[in-house]
Amino acid sequence: MHQTFYIDVDEEVNSVIGRIRKSNAKYNILVVAQGALLMQSSVSLKLIKKESDILDKKVMIVTKDDRAAIIAKKIGFPVRRSLDEVKEISANPVLKKPDIQIGREAVNENKVNAKPDSDEISNKRNRLTNLGADSFIATNGIIKKNNLVENNRSSFLKNNLDDSNREKVVVKNNNLLESQNDGFKDLFTEFPEPIVTEKKQKTSNKNMLKFLWFFVAIIMLLILGIAAYFFLPSAEISVFPLKRDENISLKLNISEDDNVVDPQGNTINLRGKIIEDEGILSLTFDATGQKGGSDQKAKGTITIYNEFSETSQVLVATTRLLSDNDKLFRLLNTVTVPGMTIVDGKVEPGKIEAEIIADESGTDFNIKEATLAIPGFKGSAKYDKFYAKLTQETKGGGSSGGDLKMVSRSDIESAKFKTENQLKNQLKDSIKNKSGEENILLDNALIYEVTDFSVFPEESSVTESFEYQVKIKVKSIVFSSGDLDEKITTFINSSVIKKEVPLKLISFSKNYGNADINFAKGTINMEINVNAKLRSQIDADKISNSLAGKSRDEMSGIISNYPQISKAEAIISPSFISNSFPKYPSKIKVIISDN
């Protein structure tokens, strides 16, 4: 015998246990609705299993919920997905109407009094016939599965028996399904594995794959964590070296002599080089002297013509020119008369304008027109071919009454100073270019000699301007800048730097004192002040090896072993991993700071 119970979605465990207790069957089937509250907790299923064992009853669970089926199977329930599977395994169960035995009187009375409606009888037969099927539906709507059997039985008894005869009713068989063989015994004693569909198998494979990926991720994180601990941390330490400035006084001897001796004490000997040059310069200045008009010389402008040849002709200042009324004039400045040219087949004489001044004072030299010859060419072919014509009247001579400009002594002295200084600067630049950038030329290591000069017109001449010309020769002594720096460096490294703290020369500057220059001997003797900047030498690899694997607190003690370090600053990153320096020196970067 077996009993089938339909468990609704919200039916509680106490209700289910009560129904199993009331069951007269040894074998009981619980048909559980999808998503039922009963299957959400393994505790509820364990209570049902415990109670069924105490009552010595076998309970099977029929559910389509794969997860619930697995839980029920683990607790010890046989599980099936539908009643159809139960019917197939139990060897074709036969539907049987309930056999109810009642007293004869009650039966007869019921036969007489009971007139059930034909639709109701058909509905009852339909429910009894389809009880336990997945498609079980009453004619008037859906019936709750967990109350189906009880409702059918109550309805049957209510409609067929009165109160006096209900106590006489004996239900011989409450089962809706009955097998002609003993298939239910095997069905309840064997606990087959829950049926796993292809979808469940795929879900299980996916879950297993997810678990494997999760496990691999955990392993990788552990490996990365270990690798990060050993390889990721890095450190950067800024090391500030010890610095010192040294002021050094040296003597510098420079000689043109080839026999330069090695330095003694704080004396540096260098070989010098003599460079000479020469230049000429002519400048024009305004005359500022004043002279009364009564004794002034007339001045004017002429055009000089060259009809002699195609060669130009130089006429120096003071060249005489005689007018056709025998008045003598002179050129104020040196001029060059161009040679003849041919224009459109015609010969054109060369010509140039020039200023003239009367040879004597007086009003007789104030003339408006004149043709002038050059007496110096008289007796030669040039005399007739070189001539001049007055283009601007001469005036200012004699009693003109006005003051005229003349060349004064102060004009000549000023012209001399300006011309010589300008030429000296030009010669100095020339010496520097000849010596090259690799040599040093001191400002006072030059000597100038004026070899010639001239002024025209001469002092006291009446003129608006005059020319001053000078010729100068220069001599200088230069010496190699590279040789000097090399010897200063050698002196500092050998005599200044102390060996107990390794120092390195970074740079130095030089200031030259007054020089004693002897151009006759080609020597320069002077003092030189050197300001040297020294910095300690630091072995970056040695420091990184010393700090490898040490904590930040140990850094001060390690740095104190390096007297050439004034201070050090370290940054360890990432700080959340470790507060110690990396174990590998290659991960420690040492920066030598210049600040």
XYZ file of C-alpha atoms in Angstrom:
595
model
C 0.000 0.000 0.000
C 1.126 3.552 -0.624
C -0.294 7.026 -0.102
C 0.300 10.103 -2.310
C 0.330 13.621 -0.839
C 0.491 16.860 -2.822
C 2.590 19.529 -1.104
C 1.657 23.099 -1.985
C 4.121 26.001 -2.296
C 3.461 27.493 1.143
C 2.741 24.323 3.143
C 4.900 24.058 6.263
C 6.827 21.073 7.589
C 4.493 20.493 10.581
C 1.573 20.053 8.236
C 3.484 17.529 6.137
C 4.607 15.524 9.190
C 1.014 15.479 10.466
C -0.221 14.091 7.171
C 2.426 11.325 7.223
C 1.435 10.402 10.772
C -2.233 10.094 9.739
C -1.335 7.992 6.709
C -2.277 4.287 6.979
C 0.172 3.391 4.212
C 3.755 2.256 4.740
C 4.883 3.858 1.503
C 4.157 7.571 1.054
C 4.816 9.788 -1.939
C 5.244 13.560 -1.478
C 4.529 15.373 -4.751
C 6.182 18.760 -4.082
C 5.256 21.862 -6.093
C 8.044 23.801 -7.902
C 9.613 26.357 -5.516
C 7.866 24.931 -2.442
C 8.871 26.386 0.945
C 9.473 22.871 2.254
C 12.419 22.287 -0.114
C 14.212 25.562 0.671
C 15.739 24.221 3.909
C 17.511 20.934 4.556
C 16.362 21.183 8.196
C 12.725 20.656 7.179
C 13.615 17.593 5.123
C 15.670 16.158 7.983
C 12.686 16.522 10.356
C 10.455 14.675 7.886
C 13.107 11.915 7.499
C 13.476 11.539 11.248
C 9.710 11.328 11.818
C 9.206 8.807 8.987
C 11.954 6.582 10.412
C 10.290 6.677 13.833
C 6.924 5.736 12.255
C 8.643 3.045 10.163
C 7.301 4.592 6.997
C 8.985 5.055 3.659
C 8.748 8.469 2.024
C 9.525 9.314 -1.609
C 9.781 12.858 -2.904
C 8.634 13.761 -6.399
C 9.960 17.163 -7.557
C 11.220 18.826 -10.738
C 13.499 21.177 -8.783
C 17.037 19.815 -9.448
C 18.566 21.650 -6.518
C 15.861 20.395 -4.118
C 16.266 16.881 -5.502
C 20.001 16.891 -4.701
C 19.346 18.036 -1.116
C 16.636 15.374 -0.590
C 18.878 12.671 -2.032
C 21.716 13.567 0.366
C 19.350 13.335 3.343
C 18.217 9.826 2.271
C 14.968 10.220 0.350
C 14.356 8.404 -2.918
C 13.658 11.074 -5.501
C 11.783 11.102 -8.808
C 10.985 13.910 -11.206
C 7.307 12.964 -11.841
C 4.596 10.457 -10.971
C 4.910 9.059 -14.464
C 8.348 7.713 -13.571
C 6.860 6.158 -10.414
C 4.150 4.487 -12.460
C 6.616 3.082 -14.976
C 8.955 1.711 -12.326
C 6.111 0.203 -10.246
C 5.106 -1.949 -13.216
C 1.974 -0.314 -14.546
C -0.114 0.559 -11.495
C -3.906 0.089 -11.827
C -6.381 2.747 -10.862
C -8.962 1.398 -8.382
C -12.003 3.018 -6.935
C -12.202 3.138 -3.187
C -14.011 0.112 -1.680
C -16.182 1.363 1.131
C -18.087 -1.143 3.335
C -20.993 0.215 5.305
C -23.886 -1.257 7.204
C -26.660 -2.670 5.125
C -29.160 -0.232 6.432
C -27.027 2.735 5.710
C -26.421 1.456 2.219
C -30.001 0.903 1.487
C -30.923 4.230 2.949
C -28.346 5.963 0.900
C -29.464 4.175 -2.171
C -32.945 5.487 -1.563
C -32.112 9.008 -0.423
C -28.942 9.771 -2.344
C -29.634 11.259 -5.738
C -26.329 12.768 -6.737
C -26.204 15.060 -9.642
C -24.806 13.472 -12.776
C -22.248 16.314 -13.217
C -20.996 15.901 -9.675
C -20.626 12.133 -10.130
C -18.733 12.742 -13.364
C -16.481 15.309 -11.661
C -15.676 12.913 -8.796
C -14.911 10.118 -11.238
C -12.662 12.457 -13.217
C -10.726 13.536 -10.103
C -10.290 9.975 -8.870
C -9.193 8.796 -12.276
C -6.580 11.587 -12.820
C -5.393 11.860 -9.224
C -1.549 12.072 -9.182
C -1.189 13.137 -12.800
C 0.748 16.326 -13.690
C -2.238 17.594 -15.620
C -4.739 17.027 -12.818
C -7.387 19.768 -13.116
C -10.954 19.767 -11.766
C -13.794 20.683 -14.052
C -14.486 23.811 -12.050
C -10.845 24.973 -11.795
C -7.466 24.060 -10.259
C -7.555 22.006 -7.030
C -4.719 22.301 -4.449
C -2.764 19.086 -4.608
C -1.990 18.784 -0.883
C -5.713 18.757 -0.003
C -6.954 16.801 -3.025
C -7.352 13.341 -1.484
C -8.855 14.615 1.737
C -11.289 16.854 -0.082
C -12.349 14.035 -2.423
C -12.850 11.691 0.488
C -14.727 14.247 2.596
C -16.957 15.150 -0.304
C -17.683 11.498 -1.022
C -18.592 10.718 2.586
C -20.656 13.864 3.023
C -22.712 13.188 -0.048
C -23.293 9.466 0.579
C -23.542 9.028 4.372
C -25.447 10.606 7.209
C -24.023 11.325 10.656
C -25.306 8.076 12.178
C -23.641 5.883 9.599
C -20.326 7.676 9.201
C -18.836 5.875 12.174
C -19.560 2.568 10.453
C -17.550 3.398 7.406
C -14.496 1.246 6.875
C -12.033 2.348 4.234
C -10.395 -0.762 2.918
C -7.969 1.015 0.640
C -7.124 4.755 0.687
C -4.591 4.450 -2.063
C -5.325 5.903 -5.443
C -2.582 3.883 -7.070
C -2.127 0.155 -6.434
C 0.254 -2.163 -8.156
C -0.422 -5.815 -8.842
C 3.188 -6.629 -8.032
C 5.577 -5.658 -5.304
C 7.236 -2.875 -7.301
C 6.780 -0.211 -4.586
C 8.957 -2.121 -2.176
C 11.859 -2.017 -4.596
C 11.051 1.566 -5.471
C 11.325 2.714 -1.833
C 14.308 0.547 -0.861
C 16.476 1.592 -3.826
C 17.686 5.172 -3.826
C 18.777 5.969 -7.351
C 20.829 9.061 -8.080
C 18.777 12.139 -8.905
C 18.167 12.454 -12.579
C 20.605 14.965 -14.004
C 19.490 16.543 -17.210
C 21.785 17.768 -19.914
C 21.113 21.320 -18.724
C 22.043 20.316 -15.160
C 25.179 18.618 -16.456
C 26.165 21.777 -18.318
C 25.441 23.882 -15.234
C 27.559 21.544 -13.147
C 30.397 21.759 -15.670
C 30.143 25.527 -15.657
C 30.223 25.600 -11.875
C 33.234 23.311 -11.867
C 34.933 25.524 -14.466
C 34.180 28.613 -12.375
C 35.632 26.905 -9.336
C 38.769 25.967 -11.253
C 39.161 29.529 -12.507
C 38.643 30.838 -8.991
C 41.233 28.421 -7.673
C 43.694 29.398 -10.415
C 43.052 33.096 -9.664
C 43.810 32.539 -5.980
C 47.057 30.751 -6.869
C 48.035 33.506 -9.283
C 47.328 36.165 -6.662
C 49.535 34.315 -4.215
C 52.302 34.050 -6.787
C 51.945 37.721 -7.695
C 51.973 38.668 -4.035
C 55.176 36.725 -3.451
C 56.729 38.173 -6.610
C 55.628 41.663 -5.613
C 57.227 41.243 -2.219
C 60.565 40.337 -3.751
C 60.569 42.252 -7.045
C 58.015 45.085 -6.988
C 59.421 47.235 -4.162
C 61.899 49.847 -5.329
C 63.789 52.598 -3.595
C 65.233 55.922 -4.639
C 67.813 57.529 -2.389
C 69.130 61.048 -2.922
C 72.664 61.429 -1.645
C 74.083 64.880 -0.928
C 77.881 64.869 -1.201
C 80.194 66.880 0.977
C 81.134 70.209 -0.661
C 83.980 72.619 -0.026
C 85.326 75.853 -1.573
C 89.061 76.556 -1.622
C 90.727 79.927 -2.346
C 94.241 79.469 -3.712
C 96.897 82.111 -4.466
C 99.366 81.210 -7.210
C 102.234 82.915 -9.013
C 102.208 82.841 -12.785
C 105.390 83.213 -14.821
C 105.064 83.449 -18.602
C 108.133 83.483 -20.840
C 108.877 83.309 -24.539
C 111.897 81.184 -23.675
C 111.650 77.555 -24.695
C 113.256 76.359 -21.440
C 110.134 76.435 -19.192
C 110.860 74.751 -15.878
C 108.405 72.707 -13.849
C 106.402 74.563 -11.189
C 107.937 74.935 -7.753
C 105.639 75.334 -4.741
C 102.702 77.522 -5.713
C 104.367 78.860 -8.885
C 103.097 77.969 -12.352
C 105.379 78.445 -15.369
C 103.964 78.740 -18.880
C 105.394 79.411 -22.282
C 104.226 82.657 -23.925
C 103.881 83.702 -27.523
C 104.717 87.085 -29.126
C 102.252 88.466 -31.697
C 102.819 91.733 -33.616
C 100.660 93.808 -35.961
C 100.582 97.256 -37.624
C 97.840 99.569 -38.913
C 97.105 103.010 -40.364
C 94.000 105.143 -39.866
C 92.886 108.531 -41.202
C 89.914 110.457 -39.781
C 88.316 113.815 -40.642
C 87.416 116.319 -37.939
C 85.659 119.682 -37.844
C 87.824 122.762 -37.278
C 86.702 124.783 -34.272
C 89.305 127.588 -34.224
C 88.246 131.195 -34.917
C 90.050 133.790 -37.051
C 89.155 137.415 -37.889
C 87.950 138.279 -41.418
C 90.453 141.067 -42.138
C 93.273 138.681 -42.674
C 91.334 135.654 -43.860
C 92.045 133.586 -46.955
C 89.313 133.132 -49.516
C 87.864 129.657 -50.045
C 85.873 128.130 -52.884
C 85.087 124.980 -54.872
C 86.558 123.883 -58.217
C 86.112 120.976 -60.652
C 89.353 119.355 -61.843
C 89.403 117.773 -65.336
C 91.645 114.992 -66.721
C 91.914 114.979 -70.506
C 95.349 113.404 -70.473
C 94.718 109.662 -70.272
C 92.434 106.939 -68.964
C 94.668 106.588 -65.902
C 93.606 108.381 -62.749
C 95.841 111.028 -61.209
C 96.419 111.670 -57.480
C 96.727 115.317 -56.404
C 97.870 115.684 -52.825
C 96.694 118.374 -50.423
C 98.364 121.810 -50.843
C 98.761 121.233 -54.608
C 98.970 124.674 -56.217
C 96.412 125.939 -58.719
C 96.970 129.260 -60.562
C 94.009 131.229 -61.891
C 94.026 133.032 -65.216
C 94.333 136.371 -63.306
C 97.437 135.021 -61.527
C 95.817 134.331 -58.165
C 97.395 131.292 -56.410
C 95.191 128.767 -54.613
C 95.907 125.408 -52.960
C 93.943 122.134 -52.573
C 92.576 121.609 -49.064
C 92.462 117.780 -49.307
C 94.086 115.049 -51.328
C 91.996 113.996 -54.316
C 92.235 111.417 -57.113
C 91.189 112.681 -60.538
C 89.586 109.832 -62.575
C 90.855 108.996 -66.062
C 89.041 109.669 -69.323
C 86.095 107.505 -70.390
C 84.340 106.812 -73.699
C 80.571 107.367 -73.704
C 78.573 106.741 -76.934
C 81.807 106.882 -78.941
C 82.810 110.192 -77.443
C 85.732 110.763 -75.099
C 84.669 112.229 -71.795
C 87.331 113.722 -69.493
C 87.596 112.485 -65.922
C 86.561 115.058 -63.319
C 86.225 115.571 -59.571
C 85.239 118.404 -57.254
C 87.658 119.762 -54.657
C 87.972 122.586 -52.178
C 90.617 125.281 -52.594
C 91.944 128.028 -50.360
C 93.802 131.178 -51.320
C 97.515 131.091 -50.774
C 97.326 134.582 -49.259
C 94.725 136.625 -47.456
C 92.973 139.582 -48.979
C 89.919 140.565 -50.871
C 91.696 140.138 -54.206
C 91.175 136.393 -53.952
C 87.412 136.710 -53.791
C 86.562 135.874 -57.444
C 83.440 134.542 -59.164
C 84.808 132.864 -62.301
C 88.219 131.506 -63.216
C 90.094 128.748 -65.020
C 93.010 127.353 -63.049
C 96.132 125.504 -64.189
C 98.445 123.264 -62.202
C 101.915 124.865 -62.139
C 103.473 121.659 -61.042
C 102.766 120.090 -64.460
C 104.345 123.011 -66.364
C 106.853 121.827 -68.963
C 105.038 118.459 -69.447
C 102.174 117.184 -71.583
C 99.937 117.099 -68.496
C 100.050 120.883 -68.112
C 97.495 121.515 -70.854
C 95.479 118.331 -70.221
C 94.870 118.868 -66.465
C 92.947 122.030 -65.557
C 90.247 123.274 -63.196
C 87.250 125.569 -63.318
C 85.728 127.523 -60.452
C 82.268 126.065 -59.713
C 81.638 128.054 -56.535
C 83.008 131.550 -56.076
C 85.792 132.053 -53.610
C 84.957 134.275 -50.705
C 85.911 135.187 -47.199
C 89.228 136.717 -48.058
C 90.479 140.074 -46.864
C 88.108 142.443 -45.109
C 85.014 140.270 -45.259
C 84.227 141.310 -41.675
C 83.187 137.813 -40.442
C 85.031 135.176 -38.380
C 86.268 132.083 -40.233
C 87.009 128.511 -39.025
C 90.604 127.420 -38.695
C 92.564 124.382 -37.421
C 93.552 125.034 -33.811
C 96.056 123.253 -31.518
C 93.254 121.801 -29.450
C 91.619 120.462 -32.618
C 94.810 118.587 -33.501
C 95.248 117.136 -29.975
C 91.655 115.917 -29.881
C 92.020 114.401 -33.343
C 95.240 112.669 -32.321
C 93.642 111.049 -29.204
C 90.542 109.834 -31.003
C 92.403 108.513 -34.045
C 95.053 106.676 -32.012
C 92.492 105.074 -29.619
C 90.356 103.869 -32.482
C 93.356 102.366 -34.245
C 94.603 100.727 -31.016
C 91.241 99.024 -30.481
C 91.304 97.771 -34.035
C 94.821 96.396 -33.544
C 93.791 94.730 -30.243
C 90.905 92.937 -31.964
C 93.286 91.907 -34.710
C 95.729 90.429 -32.145
C 92.894 88.477 -30.486
C 91.810 87.038 -33.820
C 95.382 86.027 -34.617
C 95.970 84.431 -31.198
C 92.728 82.380 -31.292
C 90.246 81.464 -28.557
C 92.642 78.950 -27.019
C 95.031 81.730 -25.941
C 94.634 84.426 -23.301
C 95.458 88.072 -24.067
C 95.643 90.296 -21.024
C 94.381 93.845 -21.395
C 97.756 95.299 -20.394
C 99.850 92.707 -22.214
C 100.087 94.940 -25.319
C 102.488 97.704 -26.232
C 101.790 100.292 -28.959
C 104.222 102.407 -30.944
C 103.151 105.383 -33.134
C 105.404 105.241 -36.162
C 103.935 108.164 -38.223
C 101.197 110.806 -38.227
C 100.128 113.866 -40.290
C 97.642 116.780 -40.157
C 96.236 118.548 -43.207
C 95.782 121.394 -43.509
C 98.270 122.308 -40.919
C 97.634 124.191 -37.748
C 96.060 127.707 -38.109
C 94.784 126.972 -41.618
C 91.408 128.485 -42.463
C 89.094 125.537 -43.132
C 85.865 123.960 -42.057
C 87.473 120.545 -41.491
C 90.834 118.822 -41.408
C 92.282 115.332 -41.646
C 94.391 113.505 -39.059
C 96.274 110.348 -40.056
C 98.243 108.005 -37.772
C 100.272 104.775 -38.154
C 100.744 102.444 -35.115
C 102.640 99.214 -34.476
C 101.527 96.821 -31.676
C 103.271 93.968 -29.837
C 101.579 91.480 -27.443
C 102.302 88.402 -25.324
C 99.667 85.652 -25.165
C 99.591 82.254 -23.387
C 97.523 79.077 -23.625
C 94.333 78.933 -21.555
C 94.235 75.126 -21.740
C 97.805 74.769 -20.472
C 97.058 77.090 -17.553
C 93.852 75.228 -16.536
C 95.651 71.896 -16.749
C 98.459 73.050 -14.447
C 96.008 74.593 -11.980
C 94.044 71.309 -11.879
C 97.240 69.336 -11.312
C 98.268 71.653 -8.483
C 94.843 71.359 -6.750
C 94.705 67.571 -7.057
C 98.240 67.135 -5.720
C 98.403 69.826 -3.045
C 94.899 70.832 -1.959
C 92.660 67.744 -1.938
C 93.003 65.672 1.242
C 93.206 61.944 0.892
C 91.169 60.992 3.994
C 87.950 62.238 2.362
C 87.941 61.622 -1.397
C 87.159 64.935 -3.075
C 86.781 65.808 -6.699
C 87.469 69.137 -8.381
C 84.218 70.315 -9.967
C 85.187 73.755 -11.283
C 87.319 76.803 -10.575
C 87.458 80.468 -11.526
C 90.521 82.710 -12.026
C 91.211 86.342 -11.219
C 94.415 87.877 -12.594
C 96.372 90.400 -10.573
C 98.625 93.193 -11.841
C 101.033 91.959 -14.466
C 104.706 92.896 -14.752
C 105.294 92.759 -18.499
C 108.728 92.969 -20.113
C 108.328 93.093 -23.870
C 112.064 93.215 -24.404
C 112.481 89.840 -22.691
C 109.028 88.571 -23.661
C 107.971 87.767 -20.091
C 104.922 88.291 -17.847
C 105.022 87.886 -14.073
C 101.841 88.194 -12.028
C 99.714 86.689 -9.282
C 96.540 84.710 -9.938
C 93.736 83.933 -7.437
C 91.848 80.667 -7.939
C 88.483 79.790 -6.354
C 88.056 76.006 -6.534
C 84.801 74.129 -5.894
C 85.372 70.620 -4.519
C 82.884 67.816 -4.016
C 83.273 64.420 -2.393
C 83.309 61.307 -4.540
C 80.550 58.763 -3.906
C 80.323 55.174 -5.114
C 76.625 54.716 -5.903
C 76.920 50.912 -6.363
C 78.558 50.527 -2.978
C 75.754 52.424 -1.261
C 73.000 50.406 -2.980
C 74.734 47.166 -1.961
C 75.007 48.381 1.642
C 71.297 49.270 1.849
C 69.899 46.157 0.116
C 67.500 44.319 2.442
C 67.950 46.827 5.275
C 65.122 48.658 7.012
C 64.629 52.395 6.854
C 65.670 52.659 10.520
C 69.048 51.140 9.667
C 69.779 53.692 6.942
C 71.201 56.369 9.288
C 73.766 53.981 10.701
C 74.838 52.845 7.244
C 75.139 56.381 5.842
C 77.233 57.441 8.839
C 79.955 55.083 7.584
C 80.404 57.352 4.557
C 82.088 60.612 5.685
C 81.835 61.971 2.138
C 78.017 62.122 2.458
C 76.523 65.155 4.163
C 72.947 63.797 4.184
C 70.683 61.320 2.416
C 66.956 61.077 1.726
C 65.184 57.867 0.712
C 61.801 57.025 -0.802
C 60.630 53.381 -0.689
C 57.678 52.482 -2.881
C 55.127 51.113 -2.670
C 55.165 51.858 1.041
C 52.175 49.618 1.801
C 54.172 46.516 0.854
C 57.337 47.067 2.821
C 59.225 49.684 4.802
C 62.549 48.082 3.983
C 64.873 48.511 1.055
C 64.586 45.895 -1.723
C 66.716 42.804 -1.354
C 68.236 43.367 -4.778
C 70.645 46.320 -5.193
C 69.501 46.794 -8.779
C 66.115 47.961 -7.413
C 67.787 50.747 -5.402
C 68.475 53.889 -7.426
C 71.117 56.201 -5.981
C 70.967 59.824 -7.163
C 73.958 62.081 -6.525
C 72.365 65.470 -5.883
C 74.106 68.687 -6.947
C 72.012 70.889 -4.664
